Amino acid sequence: MPTQNCCAVIGHPAGHSLSPALHRAAYRELRLDWTYDAVDVTPDGLDAFVRGLDDSWRGLSVTMPHKVAIRRYGEGDELVDLVGAANTLVLGSEPIVRNTDVGGYQLAFAQTGVESADSAIVVGNGATARSAVVALRQMGVERVLVLARNPERAKELKGFCSNALGMLCAVRELAPGQAIESDILLSTVPEGGADHVAEELVHHAAIVFDSVYDPWPTALATAAESDGKTALNGLDLLAGQAVEQVRLMTGGEVSFSLLKSAGQEELKARAQL
């Protein structure tokens, strides 16, 4: 009989992930003798890895590039079907897959008192952007401007916003002179991707969410501070989505602040190496 309860984050790469620090802090708080590790799993190795897990495994956090493929290993829900991606696999006799990124954005915004908005600028058009626009729609956003380096590649996201979410969506190039006044600026591109328009974008938004957490501060965060505006980052998202992941995997409740603090401490420790 298995004697250990195991969880992990899987991705390619995975070694940089802060998830082990957050989930281990949760286990300490909940007094659970569980393990949580980061495991590098290539796309070609995903099937063998998941099907090779024994009964000691309780759940997986799932990051890129597996968020679409992981859906076939468990029963989804309406949100997973809508987004087309999952970041959580809960194991057991009837495995389930869930998307906690959407709720993670909302919980992170709520920590600053922002629970609703009318309009947003979204930078980027990848998988993270899809979860982001669903979160924004659930917060009441009706108008979204997508800024992409290649607007042609953002047509699918525009169609998703318009047809699946009922949002008014426009797509423009991520270039100077394209931003409009909005309640929220949410960037989903890698570090440096929006540096050339950071000050302009921040000027047009009331609150800034940059999904990057390392290195920090980014150009968007620095511009937000100079403009006197709140800037959330990828650690806020990571903590927000992990609150629900912990509940799904363990049944226990932990706070956003506990998980964010654990992530901050881990980043400090890495900076001293």
Coordinates of C-alpha atoms in Angstrom, one line a residue:
M1 CA 0.0 0.0 0.0
P2 CA 1.3 3.5 -0.8
T3 CA 2.4 5.4 2.2
Q4 CA 2.9 8.8 0.6
N5 CA 0.6 11.4 -0.9
C6 CA 2.3 12.9 -3.9
C7 CA 1.6 15.9 -6.0
A8 CA 3.7 17.8 -8.6
V9 CA 3.8 20.5 -11.2
I10 CA 4.6 19.3 -14.7
G11 CA 5.8 21.3 -17.6
H12 CA 8.6 21.6 -20.1
P13 CA 10.6 23.2 -18.6
A14 CA 9.4 22.9 -15.0
G15 CA 12.4 23.5 -12.8
H16 CA 11.9 27.3 -12.6
S17 CA 8.3 26.9 -11.2
L18 CA 7.4 28.5 -7.9
S19 CA 4.5 26.1 -7.4
P20 CA 6.5 23.7 -5.1
A21 CA 7.1 26.6 -2.7
L22 CA 3.4 27.5 -2.6
H23 CA 2.0 24.0 -2.3
R24 CA 4.5 23.0 0.3
A25 CA 3.6 26.0 2.4
A26 CA 0.0 25.0 2.1
Y27 CA 0.8 21.5 3.3
R28 CA 2.6 22.9 6.3
E29 CA -0.4 25.1 7.1
L30 CA -2.8 22.2 6.7
R31 CA -0.4 19.8 8.6
L32 CA -0.3 17.4 5.7
D33 CA 2.6 15.0 5.2
W34 CA 2.5 15.4 1.5
T35 CA 5.2 15.9 -1.1
Y36 CA 5.1 18.3 -4.1
D37 CA 7.8 18.5 -6.7
A38 CA 8.5 20.0 -10.1
V39 CA 8.8 17.4 -12.9
D40 CA 10.0 18.2 -16.4
V41 CA 7.8 16.3 -18.8
T42 CA 8.2 16.7 -22.5
P43 CA 5.2 16.6 -24.8
D44 CA 6.2 13.2 -26.1
G45 CA 6.5 11.9 -22.6
L46 CA 3.2 13.2 -21.2
D47 CA 1.1 10.1 -21.8
A48 CA 3.7 7.7 -20.3
F49 CA 4.1 9.9 -17.3
V50 CA 0.4 10.3 -16.4
R51 CA -0.5 6.7 -17.1
G52 CA 2.5 5.6 -15.0
L53 CA 1.4 7.3 -11.8
D54 CA 0.5 5.0 -9.0
D55 CA -2.2 5.2 -6.3
S56 CA 0.0 7.5 -4.1
W57 CA -0.5 10.4 -6.5
R58 CA -3.2 12.9 -5.6
G59 CA -2.9 15.6 -8.3
L60 CA -0.9 17.6 -10.8
S61 CA -0.5 21.3 -11.5
V62 CA -0.1 21.6 -15.2
T63 CA 1.8 24.3 -17.0
M64 CA 2.9 24.9 -20.6
P65 CA 3.0 23.1 -22.9
H66 CA 0.5 20.6 -21.5
K67 CA -2.6 22.7 -20.7
V68 CA -4.5 21.5 -23.8
A69 CA -3.3 17.9 -23.8
I70 CA -4.0 17.2 -20.1
R71 CA -7.7 17.5 -20.8
R72 CA -7.9 13.9 -22.0
Y73 CA -6.8 12.4 -18.7
G74 CA -9.9 13.5 -16.7
E75 CA -13.5 14.7 -16.8
G76 CA -13.7 18.4 -17.5
D77 CA -16.4 21.0 -16.7
E78 CA -18.0 23.9 -18.5
L79 CA -15.1 26.2 -17.8
V80 CA -12.5 23.7 -19.2
D81 CA -14.6 23.3 -22.3
L82 CA -15.0 27.0 -22.7
V83 CA -11.3 27.9 -22.3
G84 CA -10.1 24.7 -24.1
A85 CA -7.4 24.2 -21.5
A86 CA -6.8 23.0 -18.0
N87 CA -4.1 23.5 -15.4
T88 CA -5.1 21.0 -12.8
L89 CA -5.5 17.2 -12.8
V90 CA -7.0 15.7 -9.7
L91 CA -6.3 12.0 -9.5
G92 CA -8.4 9.2 -7.9
S93 CA -11.0 6.7 -9.0
E94 CA -12.6 9.3 -11.3
P95 CA -9.9 11.8 -12.3
I96 CA -11.1 15.4 -13.1
V97 CA -9.4 18.3 -14.9
R98 CA -10.0 21.9 -14.0
N99 CA -8.9 25.4 -15.0
T100 CA -8.0 27.5 -11.9
D101 CA -6.2 30.2 -13.9
V102 CA -9.5 32.0 -14.6
G103 CA -10.4 32.1 -10.9
G104 CA -6.8 32.9 -10.1
Y105 CA -7.0 36.2 -12.1
Q106 CA -10.3 37.1 -10.4
L107 CA -9.0 36.4 -6.9
A108 CA -5.8 38.4 -7.5
F109 CA -7.8 41.4 -8.7
A110 CA -10.1 41.0 -5.7
Q111 CA -7.2 41.4 -3.4
T112 CA -6.9 45.0 -4.6
G113 CA -10.6 45.6 -4.4
V114 CA -11.2 45.2 -8.1
E115 CA -14.1 42.8 -8.7
S116 CA -15.7 44.3 -11.7
A117 CA -14.8 46.4 -14.7
D118 CA -16.2 47.5 -18.1
S119 CA -13.2 47.6 -20.4
A120 CA -9.7 46.1 -20.8
I121 CA -6.6 46.0 -22.9
V122 CA -5.1 42.5 -23.2
V123 CA -1.6 42.2 -24.5
G124 CA -0.9 38.9 -26.2
N125 CA -3.0 36.3 -27.9
G126 CA -1.7 32.9 -26.6
A127 CA -3.2 30.3 -24.2
T128 CA -2.9 32.6 -21.2
A129 CA -4.8 35.3 -22.9
R130 CA -7.7 33.0 -23.5
S131 CA -8.0 32.3 -19.7
A132 CA -7.5 36.1 -19.1
V133 CA -10.4 37.2 -21.3
V134 CA -12.7 34.6 -19.7
A135 CA -11.8 36.0 -16.3
L136 CA -12.4 39.5 -17.5
R137 CA -15.7 38.6 -18.9
Q138 CA -16.8 37.0 -15.7
M139 CA -15.8 40.3 -14.0
G140 CA -18.2 42.2 -16.3
V141 CA -15.9 43.4 -18.9
E142 CA -17.8 44.0 -22.2
R143 CA -15.2 45.7 -24.3
V144 CA -11.6 44.4 -24.9
L145 CA -8.8 45.6 -27.1
V146 CA -6.3 42.9 -27.9
L147 CA -2.8 44.1 -28.8
A148 CA -0.6 41.6 -30.6
R149 CA 2.7 41.7 -32.3
N150 CA 1.1 39.9 -35.2
P151 CA -2.6 40.9 -35.3
E152 CA -3.3 38.2 -37.9
R153 CA -2.6 35.5 -35.3
A154 CA -5.0 37.1 -32.9
K155 CA -8.1 36.5 -35.1
E156 CA -8.9 33.3 -33.3
L157 CA -8.9 35.1 -29.9
K158 CA -11.0 37.9 -31.4
G159 CA -13.6 35.3 -32.6
F160 CA -13.6 33.6 -29.2
C161 CA -14.2 37.0 -27.4
S162 CA -17.0 37.9 -29.8
N163 CA -18.7 34.6 -30.4
A164 CA -18.2 32.6 -27.2
L165 CA -18.1 35.4 -24.7
G166 CA -20.3 38.1 -26.3
M167 CA -17.6 40.8 -25.9
L168 CA -16.9 43.7 -28.2
C169 CA -13.4 42.9 -29.3
A170 CA -10.9 44.8 -31.5
V171 CA -7.4 43.7 -32.4
R172 CA -4.5 46.1 -33.1
E173 CA -0.8 45.8 -33.4
L174 CA 1.3 46.0 -30.3
A175 CA 2.9 49.3 -31.3
P176 CA 2.9 53.0 -30.3
G177 CA -0.4 54.9 -30.7
Q178 CA -2.7 51.9 -30.5
A179 CA -3.9 51.9 -26.9
I180 CA -7.3 53.3 -25.7
E181 CA -8.6 54.3 -22.3
S182 CA -9.5 51.2 -20.3
D183 CA -10.2 50.1 -16.8
I184 CA -7.7 47.2 -16.9
L185 CA -4.4 46.5 -18.7
L186 CA -3.5 42.8 -18.6
S187 CA -0.4 41.6 -20.2
T188 CA 0.1 37.9 -21.0
V189 CA 3.4 38.2 -23.0
P190 CA 6.8 37.2 -21.8
E191 CA 9.1 39.6 -20.0
G192 CA 10.2 42.4 -22.3
G193 CA 7.4 41.8 -24.8
A194 CA 5.7 45.1 -24.2
D195 CA 8.6 47.2 -23.0
H196 CA 8.6 49.5 -26.0
V197 CA 5.0 50.7 -25.3
A198 CA 5.0 50.2 -21.5
E199 CA 4.5 53.9 -20.5
E200 CA 1.8 54.5 -23.0
L201 CA -0.2 51.4 -22.1
V202 CA 0.0 52.1 -18.4
H203 CA -1.1 55.7 -19.0
H204 CA -4.3 54.4 -20.6
A205 CA -5.4 52.0 -17.8
A206 CA -6.5 52.3 -14.2
I207 CA -4.9 49.1 -13.0
V208 CA -2.1 47.0 -14.4
F209 CA -1.7 43.2 -14.3
D210 CA 1.6 41.8 -15.8
S211 CA 1.5 38.0 -15.8
V212 CA 5.3 37.9 -15.4
Y213 CA 6.8 37.4 -11.9
D214 CA 10.5 37.0 -12.6
P215 CA 12.3 39.2 -13.2
W216 CA 10.4 41.9 -11.4
P217 CA 9.7 44.7 -11.7
T218 CA 9.0 44.7 -15.4
A219 CA 8.9 47.8 -17.5
L220 CA 5.1 47.8 -17.1
A221 CA 5.3 47.6 -13.3
T222 CA 7.9 50.4 -13.2
A223 CA 5.7 52.6 -15.4
A224 CA 2.7 51.8 -13.2
E225 CA 4.6 52.8 -10.1
S226 CA 5.7 56.1 -11.7
D227 CA 2.1 56.7 -12.7
G228 CA 0.8 56.0 -9.2
K229 CA -1.1 52.9 -10.3
T230 CA -1.4 49.4 -8.8
A231 CA 0.5 46.7 -10.6
L232 CA -0.2 43.0 -10.1
N233 CA 2.1 40.3 -11.3
G234 CA 2.4 36.7 -12.2
L235 CA 2.9 35.7 -8.5
D236 CA -0.5 37.2 -7.8
L237 CA -1.9 34.9 -10.5
L238 CA 0.1 31.9 -9.3
A239 CA -1.1 32.4 -5.7
G240 CA -4.7 33.0 -6.8
Q241 CA -4.9 29.8 -8.9
A242 CA -3.1 27.7 -6.3
V243 CA -5.7 28.5 -3.7
E244 CA -8.3 26.5 -5.7
Q245 CA -5.7 23.9 -6.7
V246 CA -5.0 23.1 -3.0
R247 CA -8.7 22.8 -2.3
L248 CA -9.2 20.5 -5.2
M249 CA -6.3 18.2 -4.4
T250 CA -6.4 18.2 -0.6
G251 CA -9.9 19.4 0.4
G252 CA -8.2 22.0 2.6
E253 CA -8.5 25.8 2.5
V254 CA -5.5 28.2 2.6
S255 CA -5.3 31.9 2.1
F256 CA -4.1 33.9 -0.9
S257 CA -1.7 35.8 1.4
L258 CA 0.0 32.6 2.7
L259 CA 0.7 31.4 -0.8
K260 CA 1.9 34.7 -2.1
S261 CA 4.2 35.2 0.8
A262 CA 5.7 31.7 0.2
G263 CA 6.4 32.7 -3.4
Q264 CA 8.0 36.0 -2.4
E265 CA 10.3 34.2 0.1
E266 CA 11.3 31.7 -2.6
L267 CA 12.1 34.5 -5.0
K268 CA 14.3 36.2 -2.4
A269 CA 16.1 33.0 -1.7
R270 CA 16.8 32.4 -5.4
A271 CA 18.1 36.0 -5.7
Q272 CA 20.7 35.3 -3.0
L273 CA 22.2 32.2 -4.8

